């Protein structure tokens, strides 16, 4: 929802900061080259190039611009009496409380006239021309981007100028990986993060190629770089709302400056009766506290390509696993291609493999990220002939639930094998990545390199989770009874695993919802639960 920068230490470790009025090198060792590197893994200061004062807006200019923004907002009916824009040295800015807020209190109100929405872009002169002169799908973000570009072209004549002049000017300097060079990209080799990074850029190029010959766009003399700037501005600062009962995506000044925090104290929505965007606090917030928002329960594999930052402690990291396209026993499984795979689980077929994105939650689907889809598909492609014959036909958009202990063992074994294959592709191990992250001279805070290591190590941790899950639960699934299982050393290890850690929490869920039920089918004895 905003243009974000990187982790700031010494405060809430879940809060992520970003730059806005200034541009910085972000520890990228003089992009586009890495000539200043002393070795493959020696990197420049992560807070930016301190010798390049031209890239940093002075405190006085920062103050003037933010004051103009606040005056413009208030003049047009905005309310944020207890909130101000705050700057942290050169690293960035956030929203801060000037006085305490009580639970339920409105912190920010931005009137509709100060907001730019997708519907505005579609109704604009450029938007209408695009709809008339192009064919095929045009992304909603494209309509927002051309609306922003139209206003930017007007300069000081634009109604939105006080807002536009505080937007980032250079997303390469913001740390967006789409601007990294080949040496930098190599640090993300074999990651889902790199695939998503390229996917974002490919979509931008695709949309530009569709609209660049539209008469109004040609007359505007906008370039691909102009469009990229606008698309990244939209990508990093939108809010999904409902206006008059219809889904809408909005760009909201001031609110878009709230930094990311998984434990945010705020909730927001668009209020039709008030004709504006409101931000309220859901708990008491004291004076001089950051007013944060969350950009969703996402892994660093999403945060880095979309916002240009990574979270240090992130339990939502995903991995991308490559699975066979067909049943490994050579069986024709009717309906295999129609098994439900949510858009959030990626489900990409390159003709060689089926790729599925997964978090550690094996029961999660949809926006909670793909663990359920992984197991559903894996169970289908390891089906034996007797299992297939006993199954009803797979219905479209259905999920294949656990079948038997034997089938689940084969599915887990396949998932473990594919996780192993992916892990062996990396030039560094997970343990080596953790060692790098512990050395802040090698991987400085705020640096592109640290973000790369955080992203790839996050993906590795998810793959390792599935390896450990298989190693812990396959022996239990082989047990002939609940009694035998309850005395197994793996059962005791699983039971004692910390529920505060991903493995203990999610493996416990998988045991209770899958393993325990499958083994109970083989036993007439009283059930045993993993919950002590």
Coordinates of C-alpha atoms in Angstrom, one line a residue:
X1 CA 0.0 0.0 0.0
X2 CA 2.8 2.4 0.0
X3 CA 6.3 2.9 -1.3
X4 CA 8.3 1.2 1.4
X5 CA 11.9 1.0 2.3
X6 CA 13.6 -1.4 4.7
X7 CA 13.8 -2.5 8.3
X8 CA 14.7 0.0 10.9
X9 CA 16.3 -1.5 14.0
X10 CA 15.9 -0.3 17.5
X11 CA 12.1 -0.2 17.3
X12 CA 9.4 -2.7 16.7
X13 CA 11.1 -5.5 14.6
X14 CA 8.0 -6.0 12.6
X15 CA 7.8 -2.4 11.4
X16 CA 9.2 -1.7 8.0
X17 CA 10.2 1.8 6.9
X18 CA 10.4 3.5 3.6
X19 CA 11.7 6.5 1.7
X20 CA 9.4 9.0 0.2
X21 CA 10.7 12.5 -0.4
X22 CA 14.3 11.5 -0.9
X23 CA 16.1 9.0 -3.1
X24 CA 19.0 6.9 -1.8
X25 CA 21.5 4.4 -3.1
X26 CA 20.2 1.8 -0.6
X27 CA 23.5 0.0 -0.3
X28 CA 23.6 -1.0 -3.9
X29 CA 27.3 -0.3 -4.6
X30 CA 26.7 2.3 -7.3
X31 CA 24.1 0.7 -9.6
X32 CA 24.2 -0.1 -12.5
X33 CA 27.7 -1.6 -11.8
X34 CA 29.3 -3.2 -8.8
X35 CA 32.7 -1.8 -9.4
X36 CA 33.1 -0.7 -5.8
X37 CA 32.9 -4.2 -4.5
X38 CA 36.1 -5.4 -2.8
X39 CA 35.0 -9.0 -3.2
X40 CA 31.9 -11.0 -4.1
X41 CA 30.4 -10.5 -0.7
X42 CA 31.7 -7.1 0.5
X43 CA 29.0 -4.4 0.2
X44 CA 28.7 -0.7 0.6
X45 CA 26.9 1.1 3.5
X46 CA 23.2 0.2 3.5
X47 CA 21.9 3.7 4.4
X48 CA 22.9 5.2 1.1
X49 CA 25.8 7.1 -0.4
X50 CA 26.6 9.7 2.2
X51 CA 28.9 11.6 -0.2
X52 CA 26.1 12.2 -2.7
X53 CA 24.2 15.1 -1.1
X54 CA 22.3 15.8 -4.3
X55 CA 20.3 12.6 -3.8
X56 CA 19.0 13.6 -0.4
X57 CA 16.4 16.3 0.1
X58 CA 17.3 18.8 2.8
X59 CA 15.4 19.0 6.0
X60 CA 14.1 22.4 5.1
X61 CA 12.8 21.2 1.7
X62 CA 11.3 18.2 3.4
X63 CA 9.5 20.4 5.8
X64 CA 8.2 22.8 3.0
X65 CA 6.9 19.9 0.9
X66 CA 5.1 18.1 3.8
X67 CA 3.6 21.4 4.9
X68 CA 2.3 22.1 1.5
X69 CA 0.7 18.6 1.4
X70 CA -0.9 19.1 4.8
X71 CA -2.2 22.5 3.9
X72 CA -3.7 21.2 0.7
X73 CA -5.3 18.3 2.4
X74 CA -6.9 20.4 5.2
X75 CA -8.0 23.0 2.8
X76 CA -10.0 20.3 0.9
X77 CA -11.6 18.8 4.0
X78 CA -9.1 16.3 5.3
X79 CA -8.8 15.6 9.0
X80 CA -5.7 14.3 10.8
X81 CA -5.4 16.6 13.8
X82 CA -3.4 14.1 15.9
X83 CA -1.2 12.8 13.1
X84 CA 1.9 14.3 11.4
X85 CA 4.5 13.3 8.9
X86 CA 7.8 12.4 10.6
X87 CA 11.3 12.1 9.1
X88 CA 14.0 9.7 10.3
X89 CA 17.4 11.1 9.2
X90 CA 18.0 10.1 5.6
X91 CA 16.3 6.7 5.8
X92 CA 12.7 7.9 5.3
X93 CA 9.5 9.1 6.9
X94 CA 6.4 7.7 8.5
X95 CA 3.2 8.8 10.2
X96 CA 3.5 9.7 13.9
X97 CA 0.9 10.7 16.5
X98 CA 1.1 14.3 17.9
X99 CA -1.2 13.3 20.8
X100 CA -2.7 10.1 22.0
X101 CA -5.6 8.3 20.2
X102 CA -8.2 6.3 21.9
X103 CA -9.5 2.9 20.7
X104 CA -12.1 3.5 18.0
X105 CA -11.0 7.1 17.3
X106 CA -10.7 8.4 13.8
X107 CA -7.1 9.2 13.1
X108 CA -7.3 10.2 9.4
X109 CA -10.1 11.2 7.0
X110 CA -9.3 12.0 3.4
X111 CA -12.1 13.3 1.2
X112 CA -12.9 11.6 -2.1
X113 CA -11.8 14.7 -4.1
X114 CA -8.2 14.1 -2.9
X115 CA -8.2 10.4 -3.9
X116 CA -7.4 8.9 -7.3
X117 CA -9.2 5.6 -8.1
X118 CA -9.3 3.2 -11.0
X119 CA -12.7 4.4 -12.0
X120 CA -11.2 7.9 -12.3
X121 CA -8.5 6.6 -14.6
X122 CA -11.1 4.8 -16.8
X123 CA -13.2 7.9 -17.1
X124 CA -10.3 10.2 -17.9
X125 CA -9.5 11.3 -21.5
X126 CA -6.6 8.9 -21.7
X127 CA -8.5 6.1 -20.1
X128 CA -11.3 6.4 -22.6
X129 CA -8.9 6.5 -25.5
X130 CA -7.2 3.3 -24.2
X131 CA -10.6 1.5 -23.9
X132 CA -11.6 2.7 -27.4
X133 CA -8.3 2.1 -29.3
X134 CA -7.0 -1.1 -27.7
X135 CA -8.2 -4.7 -27.7
X136 CA -7.7 -7.4 -25.1
X137 CA -7.1 -7.1 -21.4
X138 CA -5.7 -3.9 -19.9
X139 CA -4.8 -4.0 -16.2
X140 CA -6.6 -1.7 -13.7
X141 CA -3.2 -0.5 -12.5
X142 CA -2.5 0.8 -16.0
X143 CA -5.6 3.1 -15.8
X144 CA -4.3 4.4 -12.5
X145 CA -0.9 4.9 -13.9
X146 CA -2.0 7.0 -16.9
X147 CA -4.2 9.1 -14.5
X148 CA -1.1 9.8 -12.3
X149 CA 1.0 10.6 -15.4
X150 CA -1.6 13.0 -16.7
X151 CA -1.5 14.9 -13.4
X152 CA 2.2 14.8 -13.3
X153 CA 2.4 16.3 -16.8
X154 CA 0.3 19.3 -15.6
X155 CA 3.0 20.1 -13.0
X156 CA 2.0 22.9 -10.6
X157 CA -1.3 23.3 -12.5
X158 CA -2.4 19.9 -11.2
X159 CA -4.9 19.9 -8.3
X160 CA -2.9 17.0 -6.9
X161 CA 0.5 18.7 -7.2
X162 CA 1.2 19.0 -3.4
X163 CA 0.7 15.2 -3.2
X164 CA 2.7 14.4 -6.4
X165 CA 5.8 16.3 -5.2
X166 CA 6.2 14.0 -2.2
X167 CA 6.0 10.8 -4.2
X168 CA 9.3 9.0 -4.8
X169 CA 11.1 10.0 -8.0
X170 CA 13.4 7.1 -8.6
X171 CA 12.4 3.5 -7.8
X172 CA 15.9 2.2 -8.6
X173 CA 17.0 4.3 -5.6
X174 CA 14.0 2.9 -3.6
X175 CA 15.6 -0.6 -3.8
X176 CA 13.1 -2.2 -6.2
X177 CA 14.7 -5.4 -7.5
X178 CA 13.4 -4.8 -11.1
X179 CA 16.3 -2.3 -11.4
X180 CA 19.0 -4.6 -10.1
X181 CA 21.9 -5.5 -12.3
X182 CA 23.0 -9.1 -13.2
X183 CA 25.4 -9.5 -10.3
X184 CA 22.7 -8.4 -7.9
X185 CA 20.1 -10.6 -9.5
X186 CA 22.4 -13.6 -9.1
X187 CA 21.8 -13.4 -5.4
X188 CA 18.2 -14.3 -6.1
X189 CA 19.0 -17.1 -8.5
X190 CA 16.5 -20.0 -8.4
X191 CA 14.0 -18.1 -6.2
X192 CA 10.4 -17.5 -6.5
X193 CA 11.3 -13.9 -5.6
X194 CA 13.2 -13.4 -8.8
X195 CA 10.4 -14.9 -10.9
X196 CA 7.9 -12.6 -9.3
X197 CA 10.3 -9.6 -9.8
X198 CA 10.5 -10.4 -13.5
X199 CA 6.8 -11.0 -13.7
X200 CA 6.0 -7.5 -12.5
X201 CA 8.3 -6.0 -15.0
X202 CA 7.0 -8.1 -17.8
X203 CA 3.5 -7.0 -17.1
X204 CA 4.6 -3.4 -17.2
X205 CA 6.2 -3.8 -20.5
X206 CA 3.2 -5.8 -21.9
X207 CA 0.8 -3.0 -20.9
X208 CA 3.1 -0.3 -22.3
X209 CA 3.3 -2.1 -25.6
X210 CA -0.5 -2.2 -25.7
X211 CA -1.1 1.5 -24.9
X212 CA 2.0 3.3 -26.4
X213 CA 0.3 3.8 -29.8
X214 CA -2.9 5.1 -28.4
X215 CA -3.4 8.6 -29.9
X216 CA -3.5 10.5 -26.6
X217 CA -0.5 8.5 -25.2
X218 CA 1.6 9.3 -28.3
X219 CA 0.7 12.9 -28.1
X220 CA 1.7 13.0 -24.4
X221 CA 5.3 12.0 -25.4
X222 CA 5.5 9.7 -22.3
X223 CA 8.2 7.2 -22.4
X224 CA 8.5 3.6 -21.1
X225 CA 10.4 4.9 -18.1
X226 CA 7.7 7.4 -17.3
X227 CA 5.1 4.6 -17.4
X228 CA 7.4 2.4 -15.2
X229 CA 7.6 5.1 -12.6
X230 CA 3.8 5.5 -12.6
X231 CA 3.2 1.8 -12.4
X232 CA 5.6 1.4 -9.5
X233 CA 3.9 4.3 -7.8
X234 CA 0.6 2.6 -8.2
X235 CA 1.9 -0.8 -7.2
X236 CA 3.3 0.4 -3.9
X237 CA 0.5 2.6 -2.7
X238 CA -3.0 1.3 -3.4
X239 CA -5.8 0.4 -1.1
X240 CA -8.5 -2.1 -2.1
X241 CA -11.9 -0.6 -1.1
X242 CA -15.6 -0.7 -1.8
X243 CA -17.3 2.4 -3.1
X244 CA -21.1 2.4 -3.5
X245 CA -21.1 -1.4 -3.3
X246 CA -18.5 -1.9 -6.1
X247 CA -14.9 -3.0 -5.7
X248 CA -12.5 -0.1 -6.1
X249 CA -8.7 0.4 -5.9
X250 CA -7.7 3.8 -4.5
X251 CA -4.6 5.9 -4.1
X252 CA -4.9 7.9 -0.9
X253 CA -2.5 10.7 0.1
X254 CA -1.1 10.8 3.6
X255 CA -2.6 7.3 4.4
X256 CA -0.2 5.9 1.9
X257 CA 2.7 7.0 4.2
X258 CA 1.9 4.5 6.9
X259 CA 4.7 2.0 7.3
X260 CA 4.2 -1.8 7.4
X261 CA 3.6 -3.6 10.7
X262 CA 2.0 -7.0 11.0
X263 CA 0.6 -5.9 14.4
X264 CA -0.8 -2.5 13.1
X265 CA -3.0 -0.5 15.4
X266 CA -5.2 0.8 12.5
X267 CA -8.0 -0.3 10.3
X268 CA -9.2 1.6 7.2
X269 CA -12.1 1.7 4.7
X270 CA -13.9 4.0 2.3
X271 CA -17.0 5.4 3.9
X272 CA -19.8 6.2 1.4
X273 CA -21.8 8.3 3.9
X274 CA -18.8 10.5 4.7
X275 CA -17.6 10.4 1.1
X276 CA -14.0 9.7 2.0
X277 CA -11.4 7.3 3.3
X278 CA -11.1 6.8 7.0
X279 CA -8.4 5.4 9.2
X280 CA -9.3 4.4 12.8
X281 CA -7.3 2.9 15.6
X282 CA -8.4 -0.4 17.1
X283 CA -6.4 0.1 20.3
X284 CA -5.1 3.0 22.3
X285 CA -2.1 4.7 20.7
X286 CA 0.1 7.0 22.8
X287 CA 1.7 10.3 21.8
X288 CA 4.8 10.2 19.6
X289 CA 4.0 6.7 18.4
X290 CA 4.2 5.4 14.8
X291 CA 0.8 5.0 13.1
X292 CA 1.3 1.9 11.0
X293 CA -0.7 -0.3 8.6
X294 CA -0.1 -3.8 7.3
X295 CA 0.5 -4.6 3.7
X296 CA -0.9 -8.1 4.3
X297 CA 0.3 -11.4 5.5
X298 CA 3.0 -11.8 2.9
X299 CA 6.4 -13.4 2.7
X300 CA 9.5 -11.6 1.7
X301 CA 9.1 -13.3 -1.7
X302 CA 6.2 -10.9 -2.2
X303 CA 7.4 -7.9 -0.2
X304 CA 10.6 -7.5 -2.1
X305 CA 9.3 -7.6 -5.7
X306 CA 6.2 -5.4 -4.9
X307 CA 7.5 -2.9 -2.3
X308 CA 11.3 -3.1 -2.4
X309 CA 11.9 -4.3 1.2
X310 CA 12.1 -7.4 3.4
X311 CA 11.0 -8.1 6.9
X312 CA 13.6 -9.5 9.2
X313 CA 11.3 -11.9 11.1
X314 CA 8.7 -13.1 8.7
X315 CA 6.6 -16.2 9.3
X316 CA 4.7 -15.9 6.0
X317 CA 7.5 -16.8 3.6
X318 CA 6.6 -19.0 0.7
X319 CA 8.5 -21.4 -1.6
X320 CA 7.8 -22.5 -5.1
X321 CA 7.9 -26.3 -5.7
X322 CA 8.1 -27.9 -9.2
X323 CA 6.0 -31.1 -9.4
X324 CA 5.5 -33.6 -12.2
X325 CA 2.8 -32.9 -14.7
X326 CA 1.4 -36.4 -14.7
X327 CA 0.8 -39.3 -12.2
X328 CA 4.2 -40.8 -11.4
X329 CA 2.7 -44.3 -11.8
X330 CA 1.7 -43.6 -15.4
X331 CA -2.0 -43.5 -14.6
X332 CA -4.4 -41.2 -16.4
X333 CA -6.1 -39.3 -13.6
X334 CA -9.3 -37.8 -14.9
X335 CA -9.8 -34.2 -13.7
X336 CA -6.1 -33.8 -12.6
X337 CA -5.9 -30.5 -14.4
X338 CA -9.1 -29.2 -12.8
X339 CA -8.0 -29.6 -9.2
X340 CA -8.5 -26.3 -7.4
X341 CA -5.3 -24.2 -7.4
X342 CA -5.9 -20.6 -6.2
X343 CA -4.3 -17.7 -8.1
X344 CA -2.3 -17.0 -4.9
X345 CA -0.7 -20.5 -5.2
X346 CA 0.6 -19.5 -8.7
X347 CA -0.1 -22.8 -10.5
X348 CA 2.2 -22.3 -13.5
X349 CA 2.8 -25.0 -16.1
X350 CA 5.9 -24.6 -18.3
X351 CA 5.4 -27.9 -20.1
X352 CA 7.9 -29.7 -17.9
X353 CA 6.6 -29.1 -14.4
X354 CA 3.6 -27.8 -12.5
X355 CA 4.8 -25.0 -10.1
X356 CA 2.8 -24.4 -6.9
X357 CA 3.6 -21.7 -4.3
X358 CA 3.3 -22.8 -0.7
X359 CA 3.5 -21.4 2.8
X360 CA 4.1 -23.6 5.8
X361 CA 0.4 -24.0 6.5
X362 CA -0.6 -27.3 4.8
X363 CA -4.3 -26.5 5.4
X364 CA -4.1 -23.0 3.9
X365 CA -5.6 -22.0 0.6
X366 CA -6.3 -18.9 -1.4
X367 CA -4.8 -15.7 0.0
X368 CA -3.4 -17.8 2.9
X369 CA -1.1 -19.4 0.3
X370 CA -1.3 -22.8 -1.2
X371 CA -0.3 -25.5 1.3
X372 CA -3.7 -27.2 0.8
X373 CA -3.3 -27.1 -3.0
X374 CA 0.2 -28.6 -2.8
X375 CA -1.0 -31.7 -0.9
X376 CA -4.2 -32.0 -3.0
X377 CA -2.1 -32.2 -6.2
X378 CA 0.6 -34.3 -4.7
X379 CA -1.9 -36.9 -3.5
X380 CA -3.4 -37.1 -7.1
X381 CA 0.0 -37.6 -8.9
X382 CA 1.0 -40.4 -6.5
X383 CA -2.3 -42.3 -6.7
X384 CA -1.9 -46.1 -7.2
X385 CA -4.3 -48.0 -9.5
X386 CA -6.4 -49.4 -6.6
X387 CA -6.7 -45.9 -5.1
X388 CA -7.7 -44.3 -8.4
X389 CA -10.3 -47.0 -9.0
X390 CA -11.8 -46.5 -5.6
X391 CA -12.0 -42.7 -6.0
X392 CA -15.0 -40.8 -7.4
X393 CA -14.0 -38.6 -10.4
X394 CA -12.3 -35.4 -9.4
X395 CA -14.7 -32.5 -9.8
X396 CA -13.6 -29.1 -11.2
X397 CA -12.2 -26.7 -8.6
X398 CA -12.3 -29.4 -5.9
X399 CA -9.5 -30.5 -3.5
X400 CA -8.3 -34.0 -3.0
X401 CA -8.5 -34.7 0.7
X402 CA -6.3 -37.3 2.5
X403 CA -7.0 -40.8 1.1
X404 CA -4.9 -43.2 3.1
X405 CA -1.7 -43.4 5.2
X406 CA 0.1 -45.1 2.3
X407 CA -0.9 -42.4 -0.2
X408 CA 0.0 -39.6 2.2
X409 CA 3.4 -41.2 2.7
X410 CA 4.0 -41.2 -1.0
X411 CA 2.8 -37.6 -1.3
X412 CA 5.1 -36.4 1.5
X413 CA 8.0 -38.3 0.1
X414 CA 7.5 -36.6 -3.3
X415 CA 7.3 -33.2 -1.7
X416 CA 10.4 -33.8 0.3
X417 CA 12.2 -34.9 -2.8
X418 CA 11.2 -31.8 -4.8
X419 CA 12.2 -29.6 -1.9
X420 CA 15.6 -31.2 -1.8
X421 CA 16.0 -30.7 -5.5
X422 CA 15.3 -27.0 -5.2
X423 CA 17.5 -26.5 -2.2
X424 CA 20.5 -28.1 -3.9
X425 CA 20.3 -25.5 -6.7
X426 CA 21.3 -22.6 -4.5
X427 CA 25.0 -21.6 -4.2
X428 CA 24.6 -21.1 -0.5
X429 CA 22.9 -23.2 2.2
X430 CA 20.3 -21.9 4.6
X431 CA 22.8 -22.0 7.4
X432 CA 25.3 -20.0 5.4
X433 CA 22.6 -17.4 4.7
X434 CA 21.8 -17.1 8.4
X435 CA 25.5 -16.6 9.1
X436 CA 25.6 -13.8 6.5
X437 CA 22.7 -12.1 8.1
X438 CA 24.3 -12.2 11.5
X439 CA 27.2 -10.2 10.1
X440 CA 25.9 -6.6 9.5
X441 CA 29.2 -5.6 8.0
X442 CA 28.8 -8.1 5.3
X443 CA 25.0 -7.6 5.0
X444 CA 24.3 -4.1 6.2
X445 CA 20.8 -3.1 7.4
X446 CA 18.8 -1.4 4.6
X447 CA 21.0 -2.9 1.9
X448 CA 19.9 -4.6 -1.3
X449 CA 22.2 -7.5 -0.4
X450 CA 20.6 -8.1 2.9
X451 CA 17.1 -8.0 1.3
X452 CA 18.3 -10.6 -1.3
X453 CA 19.6 -12.9 1.5
X454 CA 16.4 -12.4 3.5
X455 CA 14.2 -13.3 0.5
X456 CA 16.1 -16.4 -0.5
X457 CA 16.7 -17.7 3.0
X458 CA 12.9 -17.2 3.6
X459 CA 12.1 -19.5 0.7
X460 CA 14.7 -22.0 1.8
X461 CA 13.2 -22.1 5.3
X462 CA 9.8 -23.1 3.8
X463 CA 11.4 -25.9 1.8
X464 CA 13.2 -27.1 4.9
X465 CA 9.9 -27.0 6.8
X466 CA 8.4 -29.5 4.3
X467 CA 11.5 -31.7 4.5
X468 CA 11.2 -31.8 8.3
X469 CA 7.5 -32.4 8.1
X470 CA 8.0 -35.4 6.0
X471 CA 10.8 -36.7 8.2
X472 CA 8.6 -36.3 11.3
X473 CA 5.3 -37.6 10.0
X474 CA 6.2 -40.5 7.6
X475 CA 7.3 -42.7 10.5
X476 CA 4.1 -41.9 12.3
X477 CA 1.9 -42.7 9.3
X478 CA 3.6 -46.1 9.1
X479 CA 2.4 -47.0 12.6
X480 CA -0.3 -49.7 12.7
X481 CA -2.3 -48.2 15.5
X482 CA -2.7 -45.0 17.5
X483 CA -1.2 -46.7 20.5
X484 CA 2.0 -47.6 18.5
X485 CA 2.1 -44.0 17.2
X486 CA 1.7 -42.4 20.6
X487 CA 4.8 -44.2 21.9
X488 CA 7.0 -43.3 18.8
X489 CA 9.9 -40.9 19.5
X490 CA 8.8 -38.7 16.6
X491 CA 5.4 -38.3 18.2
X492 CA 7.1 -37.1 21.3
X493 CA 9.3 -34.7 19.4
X494 CA 6.3 -33.3 17.5
X495 CA 4.3 -32.9 20.7
X496 CA 7.1 -31.0 22.4
X497 CA 7.8 -28.7 19.4
X498 CA 7.2 -25.1 20.2
X499 CA 3.9 -23.9 19.0
X500 CA 5.5 -20.4 18.6
X501 CA 7.6 -21.7 15.8
X502 CA 6.3 -22.5 12.3
X503 CA 7.3 -26.1 12.5
X504 CA 5.7 -26.7 15.9
X505 CA 2.5 -24.8 15.1
X506 CA 1.8 -25.9 11.5
X507 CA 3.2 -29.4 11.9
X508 CA 0.9 -29.8 14.9
X509 CA -2.0 -28.7 12.8
X510 CA -1.1 -31.2 10.0
X511 CA -0.8 -34.0 12.6
X512 CA -4.2 -33.3 14.1
X513 CA -6.0 -32.8 10.9
X514 CA -4.3 -35.5 8.7
X515 CA -1.9 -37.9 10.3
X516 CA -4.0 -38.7 13.4
X517 CA -7.1 -39.3 11.3
X518 CA -5.3 -41.6 8.8
X519 CA -3.7 -43.7 11.5
X520 CA -7.0 -43.9 13.4
X521 CA -8.5 -45.7 10.4
X522 CA -6.0 -48.5 11.0
X523 CA -6.9 -48.8 14.7
X524 CA -9.9 -49.5 16.7
X525 CA -8.3 -48.2 19.8
X526 CA -9.2 -44.8 21.5
X527 CA -7.8 -41.8 19.7
X528 CA -4.6 -40.0 20.8
X529 CA -4.2 -36.3 20.1
X530 CA -1.0 -34.4 19.8
X531 CA -2.4 -31.7 22.1
X532 CA -1.2 -32.5 25.6

